[in-house]
Coordinates of C-alpha atoms in Angstrom, one line a residue:
X1 CA 19.4 -15.3 -20.7
X2 CA 22.8 -16.3 -21.4
X3 CA 23.8 -15.9 -17.2
X4 CA 21.0 -17.9 -16.3
X5 CA 21.7 -20.5 -18.5
X6 CA 25.8 -20.5 -17.2
X7 CA 24.0 -20.6 -13.8
X8 CA 22.2 -23.9 -15.0
X9 CA 24.9 -25.4 -16.4
X10 CA 27.1 -24.4 -13.1
X11 CA 25.2 -25.3 -10.4
X12 CA 22.2 -27.9 -9.9
X13 CA 20.2 -28.7 -6.7
X14 CA 19.8 -31.8 -4.3
X15 CA 17.9 -32.3 -1.6
X16 CA 20.3 -31.6 1.2
X17 CA 22.5 -29.2 -0.2
X18 CA 24.9 -28.4 -3.2
X19 CA 26.7 -30.1 -5.3
X20 CA 29.4 -28.6 -8.1
X21 CA 29.4 -29.4 -11.2
X22 CA 31.3 -28.1 -14.5
X23 CA 31.6 -24.5 -15.0
X24 CA 31.4 -24.3 -10.9
X25 CA 35.2 -22.8 -9.3
X26 CA 35.8 -25.2 -6.6
X27 CA 36.1 -24.5 -3.0
X28 CA 33.3 -21.9 -3.4
X29 CA 30.7 -23.9 -2.0
X30 CA 30.2 -25.4 1.5
X31 CA 33.1 -23.2 3.4
X32 CA 35.6 -21.1 2.5
X33 CA 38.7 -23.0 2.8
X34 CA 37.7 -24.7 0.2
X35 CA 36.1 -28.5 1.6
X36 CA 33.3 -29.7 -0.7
X37 CA 31.2 -30.8 2.5
X38 CA 27.8 -30.9 1.8
X39 CA 26.8 -27.2 2.7
X40 CA 22.9 -26.7 4.0
X41 CA 20.7 -24.4 2.1
X42 CA 21.8 -21.2 0.3
X43 CA 19.4 -18.5 0.3
X44 CA 20.2 -15.8 -2.9
X45 CA 19.4 -12.1 -1.9
X46 CA 19.0 -9.8 -4.6
X47 CA 20.9 -6.8 -2.9
X48 CA 21.0 -4.2 -6.0
X49 CA 19.9 -3.6 -9.7
X50 CA 21.5 -4.2 -12.7
X51 CA 22.6 -1.2 -14.8
X52 CA 25.2 -2.7 -18.0
X53 CA 25.7 -5.8 -16.4
X54 CA 24.2 -8.4 -13.7
X55 CA 24.8 -7.2 -10.4
X56 CA 26.2 -9.8 -8.0
X57 CA 23.8 -11.7 -6.0
X58 CA 25.1 -11.7 -2.0
X59 CA 25.2 -15.7 -0.6
X60 CA 24.0 -15.9 2.7
X61 CA 24.2 -19.5 3.8
X62 CA 21.8 -20.6 6.6
X63 CA 20.9 -24.1 8.0
X64 CA 17.8 -25.9 6.6
X65 CA 15.4 -24.0 9.1
X66 CA 16.6 -21.2 8.1
X67 CA 18.5 -20.3 11.9
X68 CA 22.4 -19.7 11.9
X69 CA 23.1 -17.0 9.2
X70 CA 26.6 -16.4 7.7
X71 CA 26.8 -13.7 5.2
X72 CA 30.0 -14.4 2.8
X73 CA 32.7 -12.0 2.0
X74 CA 32.5 -9.7 -0.7
X75 CA 35.4 -12.3 -2.7
X76 CA 32.3 -14.7 -2.0
X77 CA 29.8 -13.2 -4.1
X78 CA 28.8 -14.9 -7.2
X79 CA 26.4 -15.1 -9.7
X80 CA 24.8 -18.4 -8.5
X81 CA 21.1 -18.8 -8.8
X82 CA 18.6 -21.9 -8.2
X83 CA 17.7 -23.2 -11.6
X84 CA 13.8 -23.2 -10.4
X85 CA 14.4 -19.2 -9.0
X86 CA 11.7 -16.1 -9.5
X87 CA 15.2 -14.3 -10.5
X88 CA 15.6 -16.0 -14.0
X89 CA 14.3 -13.0 -16.0
X90 CA 16.2 -10.4 -13.7
X91 CA 19.0 -9.6 -16.1
X92 CA 16.9 -8.5 -18.8
X93 CA 14.2 -6.6 -16.2
X94 CA 17.1 -4.9 -14.4
X95 CA 19.2 -3.8 -17.2
X96 CA 16.2 -1.6 -18.6
X97 CA 14.7 0.4 -15.8
X98 CA 11.0 1.3 -16.9
X99 CA 10.2 4.9 -15.5
X100 CA 13.5 7.1 -15.4
X101 CA 13.8 8.6 -12.0
X102 CA 12.0 6.2 -10.2
X103 CA 13.7 3.7 -7.4
X104 CA 14.6 0.5 -9.1
X105 CA 11.7 -2.2 -9.2
X106 CA 12.8 -5.7 -8.6
X107 CA 11.6 -9.4 -9.0
X108 CA 11.0 -11.8 -5.5
X109 CA 9.0 -12.2 -3.1
X110 CA 8.6 -9.4 -0.2
X111 CA 9.6 -11.5 2.4
X112 CA 12.9 -11.4 0.7
X113 CA 13.5 -8.6 -0.1
X114 CA 13.1 -7.9 4.0
X115 CA 15.3 -10.2 4.5
X116 CA 17.5 -8.1 2.0
X117 CA 17.2 -5.1 3.9
X118 CA 18.6 -6.9 7.4
X119 CA 21.2 -8.7 6.0
X120 CA 22.3 -4.9 4.1
X121 CA 22.1 -3.6 7.5
X122 CA 23.9 -5.8 9.7
X123 CA 26.5 -5.3 6.8
X124 CA 26.7 -1.6 6.6
X125 CA 28.6 1.3 8.4
X126 CA 26.8 3.5 7.6
X127 CA 25.2 5.9 10.8
X128 CA 21.6 5.1 9.9
X129 CA 22.0 1.3 8.4
X130 CA 19.4 0.2 10.4
X131 CA 17.0 2.5 9.3
X132 CA 13.4 1.0 9.3
X133 CA 12.2 0.6 5.4
X134 CA 9.0 -0.7 3.3
X135 CA 8.5 -2.8 1.0
X136 CA 5.7 -2.7 -1.6
X137 CA 4.9 -5.7 -3.5
X138 CA 3.1 -3.9 -6.2
X139 CA 1.7 -8.1 -7.3
X140 CA -0.7 -7.4 -5.0
X141 CA -1.8 -4.0 -6.2
X142 CA -2.4 -5.7 -9.4
X143 CA -4.2 -8.9 -7.5
X144 CA -6.8 -6.5 -6.1
X145 CA -7.8 -5.2 -9.4
X146 CA -8.0 -8.3 -11.1
X147 CA -10.0 -9.3 -8.0
X148 CA -12.2 -6.0 -8.1
X149 CA -12.7 -6.2 -11.7
X150 CA -14.4 -9.8 -11.1
X151 CA -16.7 -9.0 -8.1
X152 CA -17.8 -5.5 -9.4
X153 CA -17.2 -5.2 -13.4
X154 CA -20.2 -2.7 -13.4
X155 CA -18.1 0.1 -10.9
X156 CA -14.9 1.8 -12.1
X157 CA -12.6 2.7 -9.7
X158 CA -11.6 5.9 -8.9
X159 CA -8.6 5.5 -6.9
X160 CA -8.4 7.6 -3.3
X161 CA -4.9 9.0 -4.0
X162 CA -5.0 10.4 0.3
X163 CA -4.6 6.6 1.1
X164 CA -1.0 6.0 -0.6
X165 CA 0.0 8.5 -3.4
X166 CA 3.2 6.0 -3.8
X167 CA 4.1 7.0 -7.4
X168 CA 4.5 3.0 -8.6
X169 CA 0.7 2.5 -7.3
X170 CA 0.2 5.6 -9.5
X171 CA 1.9 4.7 -12.8
X172 CA 0.1 0.7 -12.2
X173 CA -3.2 2.1 -11.7
X174 CA -3.3 4.4 -14.3
X175 CA -1.9 1.7 -17.0
X176 CA -4.8 -0.5 -15.5
X177 CA -7.3 2.1 -16.2
X178 CA -8.6 3.0 -13.2
X179 CA -9.6 6.9 -12.5
X180 CA -8.7 9.4 -9.6
X181 CA -10.3 10.7 -6.4
X182 CA -8.3 13.2 -5.5
X183 CA -8.5 16.1 -2.8
X184 CA -6.4 18.6 -3.3
X185 CA -4.4 20.4 -6.1
X186 CA -1.2 18.7 -4.9
X187 CA -3.0 15.5 -6.0
X188 CA -4.6 16.5 -9.3
X189 CA -0.5 18.0 -10.3
X190 CA 0.5 14.2 -9.2
X191 CA -1.7 12.6 -11.5
X192 CA -2.0 14.5 -14.1
X193 CA 1.9 14.6 -13.6
X194 CA 2.4 10.5 -14.6
X195 CA 1.7 11.4 -18.5
X196 CA -1.1 9.6 -20.5
X197 CA -3.7 10.9 -17.7
X198 CA -7.3 12.3 -19.1
X199 CA -8.3 14.8 -16.4
X200 CA -11.9 13.5 -17.3
X201 CA -10.5 10.6 -15.3
X202 CA -10.1 12.2 -12.2
X203 CA -12.6 12.8 -9.9
X204 CA -12.3 16.8 -7.0
X205 CA -14.5 14.8 -4.3
X206 CA -13.9 17.2 -1.9
X207 CA -17.4 19.2 -1.3
X208 CA -15.4 21.8 0.5
X209 CA -12.3 23.3 -1.4
X210 CA -10.7 27.0 -1.6
X211 CA -11.1 29.2 -4.1
X212 CA -8.1 28.9 -5.8
X213 CA -8.5 24.5 -5.9
X214 CA -11.8 25.1 -7.7
X215 CA -10.0 27.7 -10.0
X216 CA -6.7 25.7 -10.4
X217 CA -9.1 22.4 -11.6
X218 CA -10.9 24.9 -14.2
X219 CA -7.0 25.6 -15.1
X220 CA -6.6 21.8 -15.5
X221 CA -9.8 21.0 -17.1
X222 CA -10.5 18.9 -14.6
X223 CA -14.6 19.6 -14.6
X224 CA -15.4 16.8 -12.1
X225 CA -16.2 17.8 -9.0
X226 CA -18.3 16.9 -6.0
X227 CA -20.3 19.7 -3.2
X228 CA -22.9 19.5 -0.5
X229 CA -23.9 22.8 0.5
X230 CA -25.0 25.9 -1.5
X231 CA -22.1 27.9 -0.5
X232 CA -19.8 25.7 -2.6
X233 CA -22.3 26.3 -5.8
X234 CA -21.3 30.0 -4.9
X235 CA -17.1 29.0 -5.3
X236 CA -17.9 26.7 -8.5
X237 CA -20.3 29.3 -10.2
X238 CA -17.6 32.4 -9.7
X239 CA -14.6 30.1 -10.7
X240 CA -15.6 27.0 -12.5
X241 CA -18.9 27.4 -14.2
X242 CA -18.2 24.7 -16.7
X243 CA -18.1 21.8 -13.9
X244 CA -20.0 18.4 -13.6
X245 CA -20.6 18.9 -10.1
X246 CA -22.1 15.8 -8.2
X247 CA -23.9 16.4 -5.2
X248 CA -22.5 13.9 -2.3
X249 CA -25.5 13.0 0.2
X250 CA -25.3 11.9 3.8
X251 CA -25.9 7.8 4.5
X252 CA -25.2 6.2 7.7
X253 CA -21.9 5.1 8.6
X254 CA -22.1 4.5 12.0
X255 CA -20.7 0.8 11.3
X256 CA -17.3 2.1 10.4
X257 CA -14.2 2.4 11.8
X258 CA -14.4 6.9 10.3
X259 CA -17.4 8.3 10.1
X260 CA -17.3 10.8 7.6
X261 CA -20.8 11.8 8.0
X262 CA -20.0 14.2 10.7
X263 CA -18.2 16.2 8.2
X264 CA -19.8 15.5 4.7
X265 CA -23.1 15.1 3.2
X266 CA -26.2 16.3 2.2
X267 CA -29.0 15.2 4.5
X268 CA -31.8 13.8 1.6
X269 CA -34.4 17.1 3.3
X270 CA -31.4 19.4 1.7
X271 CA -31.5 18.2 -1.4
X272 CA -34.4 19.5 -3.5
X273 CA -33.2 23.2 -2.4
X274 CA -29.6 22.3 -3.3
X275 CA -30.7 21.3 -6.6
X276 CA -32.7 24.4 -6.6
X277 CA -29.9 26.9 -6.2
X278 CA -27.8 25.3 -8.8
X279 CA -30.2 25.2 -11.0
X280 CA -30.6 28.6 -10.6
X281 CA -26.9 29.4 -10.7
X282 CA -26.9 27.8 -14.0
X283 CA -24.4 24.8 -13.6
X284 CA -24.8 21.1 -14.2
X285 CA -24.9 18.8 -12.0
X286 CA -25.1 15.2 -13.1
X287 CA -24.7 12.7 -10.7
X288 CA -24.8 11.9 -7.2
X289 CA -21.9 10.5 -4.3
X290 CA -22.3 9.0 -1.1
X291 CA -19.3 7.3 1.6
X292 CA -20.6 4.8 4.1
X293 CA -17.5 5.5 6.1
X294 CA -13.7 3.9 5.7
X295 CA -13.1 0.6 7.1
X296 CA -17.2 0.0 7.2
X297 CA -17.4 -3.3 8.9
X298 CA -21.2 -3.6 7.9
X299 CA -21.6 -5.0 4.1
X300 CA -25.4 -4.5 4.2
X301 CA -25.6 -0.6 4.6
X302 CA -24.8 -0.2 0.9
X303 CA -28.0 -1.1 0.4
X304 CA -29.9 1.8 2.6
X305 CA -27.0 4.1 0.6
X306 CA -28.3 2.7 -2.9
X307 CA -32.3 3.3 -1.6
X308 CA -31.0 6.9 -0.9
X309 CA -29.1 7.7 -4.1
X310 CA -32.4 6.4 -6.0
X311 CA -34.2 9.0 -4.2
X312 CA -31.9 11.7 -5.0
X313 CA -31.9 10.8 -8.8
X314 CA -35.8 10.9 -8.6
X315 CA -35.3 14.3 -7.1
X316 CA -33.4 15.1 -9.8
X317 CA -35.7 14.5 -12.8
X318 CA -38.0 17.1 -10.8
X319 CA -35.5 19.6 -10.9
X320 CA -34.9 19.2 -14.4
X321 CA -31.5 17.5 -14.2
X322 CA -30.8 13.5 -16.2
X323 CA -28.0 12.8 -13.8
X324 CA -25.8 10.2 -15.4
X325 CA -23.3 9.1 -12.5
X326 CA -23.5 7.1 -9.4
X327 CA -20.2 7.2 -6.9
X328 CA -21.0 4.8 -4.4
X329 CA -17.5 6.0 -2.2
X330 CA -14.8 4.3 -1.1
X331 CA -14.5 2.1 2.9
X332 CA -14.3 -1.3 1.2
X333 CA -12.3 -4.0 3.8
X334 CA -10.6 -6.6 2.3
X335 CA -12.3 -9.5 4.4
X336 CA -15.5 -8.4 3.6
X337 CA -14.9 -7.1 0.2
X338 CA -16.7 -10.3 -1.6
X339 CA -19.5 -9.9 1.0
X340 CA -20.1 -6.3 -0.2
X341 CA -19.7 -6.6 -3.6
X342 CA -22.8 -8.9 -3.2
X343 CA -25.2 -6.1 -1.3
X344 CA -23.9 -3.2 -3.7
X345 CA -24.6 -5.2 -6.4
X346 CA -27.7 -6.5 -5.9
X347 CA -28.7 -2.5 -4.5
X348 CA -28.0 -1.7 -8.0
X349 CA -29.8 -4.1 -9.7
X350 CA -33.1 -3.4 -7.0
X351 CA -33.1 0.3 -7.6
X352 CA -31.3 0.9 -11.1
X353 CA -32.7 -1.5 -13.3
X354 CA -32.2 0.4 -16.2
X355 CA -29.0 1.9 -15.8
X356 CA -27.8 1.8 -19.7
X357 CA -27.1 5.7 -19.4
X358 CA -25.8 6.1 -15.9
X359 CA -22.1 5.2 -15.2
X360 CA -21.5 3.9 -12.0
X361 CA -17.9 4.4 -10.3
X362 CA -16.4 3.7 -6.6
X363 CA -13.0 5.8 -4.8
X364 CA -11.6 2.5 -3.4
X365 CA -7.9 3.0 -1.6
X366 CA -6.8 1.0 1.3
X367 CA -8.9 -2.2 -0.8
X368 CA -5.9 -1.4 -3.3
X369 CA -3.2 -0.8 -0.7
X370 CA -3.0 -2.0 2.1
X371 CA -1.8 -5.5 1.9
X372 CA 0.9 -4.5 -0.6
X373 CA 3.3 -2.8 1.6
X374 CA 5.1 -4.1 5.0
X375 CA 7.4 -2.4 7.3
X376 CA 10.5 -3.3 8.8
X377 CA 12.0 -2.4 11.8
X378 CA 14.6 -2.5 14.3
X379 CA 14.9 -3.0 17.6
X380 CA 16.4 0.2 19.2
X381 CA 16.3 0.1 23.0
X382 CA 14.9 -2.5 25.3
X383 CA 13.6 -1.3 28.6
X384 CA 12.1 -3.8 31.4
X385 CA 9.9 -2.5 33.8
X386 CA 11.3 -1.5 37.3
X387 CA 9.8 -3.3 40.0
X388 CA 6.4 -1.8 41.8
X389 CA 7.0 0.0 44.4
X390 CA 6.5 -1.5 47.9
X391 CA 3.3 -2.5 48.6
X392 CA 1.8 -2.4 45.2
X393 CA 0.6 -5.8 43.6
X394 CA 3.0 -7.4 41.7
X395 CA 2.1 -7.3 38.0
X396 CA 0.0 -9.4 36.3
X397 CA 0.5 -11.9 33.1
X398 CA -1.7 -9.6 30.6
X399 CA 1.4 -6.5 31.6
X400 CA 4.1 -5.8 29.8
X401 CA 7.3 -7.5 31.0
X402 CA 9.3 -5.5 28.6
X403 CA 9.1 -2.7 26.6
X404 CA 10.5 -2.6 23.0
X405 CA 11.5 0.8 21.4
X406 CA 11.7 0.4 17.5
X407 CA 12.7 2.9 14.8
X408 CA 9.4 4.1 13.0
X409 CA 6.2 4.9 15.6
X410 CA 3.2 7.2 15.1
X411 CA 5.2 10.4 14.3
X412 CA 6.2 8.4 10.9
X413 CA 4.7 5.1 9.5
X414 CA 2.3 4.0 12.1
X415 CA 0.4 7.3 12.2
X416 CA -2.1 5.2 11.2
X417 CA -2.8 3.9 14.6
X418 CA -3.9 7.8 15.7
X419 CA -5.5 8.5 12.3
X420 CA -7.2 5.4 10.7
X421 CA -8.1 3.2 14.2
X422 CA -5.7 0.7 13.2
X423 CA -3.9 -2.1 14.9
X424 CA -0.9 -3.5 14.4
X425 CA 1.0 -6.8 15.0
X426 CA 4.3 -7.3 15.5
X427 CA 5.9 -10.9 14.0
X428 CA 9.7 -11.3 14.5
X429 CA 11.8 -10.5 11.4
X430 CA 15.3 -11.8 12.6
X431 CA 16.2 -12.6 16.1
X432 CA 20.4 -13.0 16.9
X433 CA 21.2 -13.1 13.0
X434 CA 18.2 -15.9 12.3
X435 CA 15.6 -15.8 10.4
X436 CA 13.8 -18.6 11.9
X437 CA 11.7 -18.2 15.1
X438 CA 11.4 -22.0 16.6
X439 CA 7.7 -22.8 17.4
X440 CA 8.7 -23.4 20.8
X441 CA 10.5 -19.9 21.6
X442 CA 9.0 -19.2 25.0
X443 CA 7.3 -15.8 24.8
X444 CA 6.0 -12.9 27.2
X445 CA 3.8 -10.0 27.0
X446 CA 5.4 -7.0 25.3
X447 CA 4.6 -3.6 24.6
X448 CA 6.3 -1.9 21.2
X449 CA 7.2 2.1 20.9
X450 CA 8.2 4.3 18.3
X451 CA 11.3 6.2 18.9
X452 CA 10.4 10.1 19.5
X453 CA 10.2 11.7 22.6
X454 CA 6.5 11.8 22.8
X455 CA 4.6 9.2 25.4
X456 CA 1.4 9.2 22.8
X457 CA 4.3 7.0 20.9
X458 CA 3.0 3.1 21.7
X459 CA 2.7 1.0 18.9
X460 CA 1.3 -1.9 20.5
X461 CA 0.4 -2.4 24.0
X462 CA 0.5 -5.4 24.0
X463 CA 2.2 -8.4 22.2
X464 CA 3.3 -11.6 22.4
X465 CA 6.5 -11.2 21.7
X466 CA 9.9 -13.6 22.6
X467 CA 11.9 -13.6 25.5
X468 CA 14.5 -13.6 23.6
X469 CA 14.5 -10.7 21.3
X470 CA 17.2 -7.9 22.2
X471 CA 18.1 -4.5 21.0
X472 CA 19.3 -5.0 17.0
X473 CA 16.7 -7.3 15.8
X474 CA 14.0 -6.6 13.9
X475 CA 10.1 -7.1 14.1
X476 CA 7.6 -6.8 10.8
X477 CA 4.7 -5.5 10.3
X478 CA 2.6 -6.6 7.3
X479 CA -1.0 -4.2 5.7
X480 CA 0.6 -1.2 6.3
X481 CA 0.0 0.5 2.8
X482 CA -2.7 2.5 3.5
X483 CA -2.6 6.0 5.1
X484 CA 0.7 5.2 6.0
X485 CA 4.1 6.9 4.8
X486 CA 1.9 9.0 3.1
X487 CA 1.2 11.4 6.5
X488 CA 4.5 10.5 8.2
X489 CA 6.4 13.3 9.5
X490 CA 10.0 13.9 10.2
X491 CA 8.6 14.9 14.3
X492 CA 11.5 14.8 16.5
X493 CA 13.9 14.8 13.5
X494 CA 13.5 11.3 12.6
X495 CA 13.1 10.1 8.9
X496 CA 10.3 8.9 6.9
X497 CA 10.9 5.4 5.7
X498 CA 12.2 4.2 2.8
X499 CA 10.5 2.1 0.2
X500 CA 11.7 -1.0 -1.3
X501 CA 9.9 -2.4 -4.4
X502 CA 9.3 -5.9 -6.4
X503 CA 6.9 -7.0 -8.7
X504 CA 6.2 -9.9 -6.4
X505 CA 4.8 -13.3 -6.7
X506 CA 1.6 -13.1 -8.9
X507 CA 1.6 -12.7 -12.1
X508 CA 5.1 -10.7 -12.1
X509 CA 6.1 -11.1 -15.8
X510 CA 2.4 -9.7 -16.6
X511 CA 2.8 -7.1 -14.0
X512 CA 5.9 -5.8 -15.4
X513 CA 4.6 -6.3 -18.9
X514 CA 1.2 -3.6 -18.2
X515 CA 4.0 -1.0 -16.9
X516 CA 6.4 -1.3 -19.9
X517 CA 3.8 -0.4 -22.0
X518 CA 2.2 2.4 -20.3
X519 CA 5.3 3.6 -19.9
X520 CA 5.9 3.7 -23.8
X521 CA 2.7 5.2 -24.1
X522 CA 3.7 7.7 -21.9
X523 CA 6.7 8.4 -23.7
X524 CA 5.4 7.8 -27.5
X525 CA 2.8 11.2 -25.8
X526 CA 5.7 12.9 -25.2
X527 CA 7.4 12.9 -28.0

């Protein structure tokens, strides 16, 4: 902490600017010519982790409303920091990487790192300097986990890896004790490769698997897996006879954005025959699972789903099974989570009043990661529509006046628009070299497009954006953590956007301790 103490001795803050104190070299505050005029607000942006020494901070001079941006020359780099800065612990944290081989884990609010990336792009001569990038705020994942435990303390989360298999997200959730919902060999291998994750923390929640996948699960000692048809039972009997089977049943998912019932789930009428077949094959069925659909906006559906599960528990008893697992699936929407939790708990209390011998799990995905990732994109082209042909009516105010082209699209991070039925809304990250957009900035109806040659690559058909936006400005998108980077492709030769990681603003020291302790446990196990 000696660096921080020196900074505190060297610089103090006062309203309206800085004043120089002992230890600060004359001529480095206010202007490059050495004058000591009162300076406007100065923002400090951390651009690189330290290794053996604390790396320098880029000093960026802004006016009080964060308009005019001036990136100072390399000679103006300094170890300057505000006394109340959340980066106080940065030297110690960055000197010792938590997980070798993973990207750096920074401190600070995600907006800080979005702006860092913009500043770095403006100052870089690299051909791909303006490449789109994510900022992942791991504190949002941590906060969502605490929220889950507060609202559903009896329901153990098994994170849906398919939603976002980010290495930091997986390690944080492993450290927090969650299980993992995997759907393929690749996902199982990725989770087990973390270290210190026992195979019994994985449910192979894919009801229709290749025989080789079942055999591989057996080799990896992943025993808990789902099924919903008799052919799957024959495969499992041959390839993994000691498996602990979970029967996935069909529920009402008509209120969901992604209705999974058209592909998976056994109707109640088929359950007795399936249980009889499992009994005939000497397979162990241990429980029931259901899924109300991904992105379900009707929390009342859990009442009917749990009622159906109770009926199947009773059918299991008639078939000679004693079920011990209830998997309530995923589809939890962030905005309705508390309501859904109330309906789910009430339904469990009603239909499973005695659950002392039953483990209840769920498969949340988007709930954990959607808010944790933001995306910064650069406007690479701007196109005003051509005038309408003679005789055609003029465009209305609702029709886009300008088309903006950004450097990520539906073949990349925005594949969630096609596959996950998401609607995204841009915000101005920087415009004209400024991070500030005046409230009275004139707007016009615009459309936002991706970089590929395909006309399907439309990110926003309509959006209200400032008239002053030009090529080189940046648009940001929040809530980009679910079903985005995991399905991004390199179609047309465009690269998948990189990720910058931060511990964010919510209990960052506690979060870092959780990760550090888990990393130490992994090292001890390996030894």
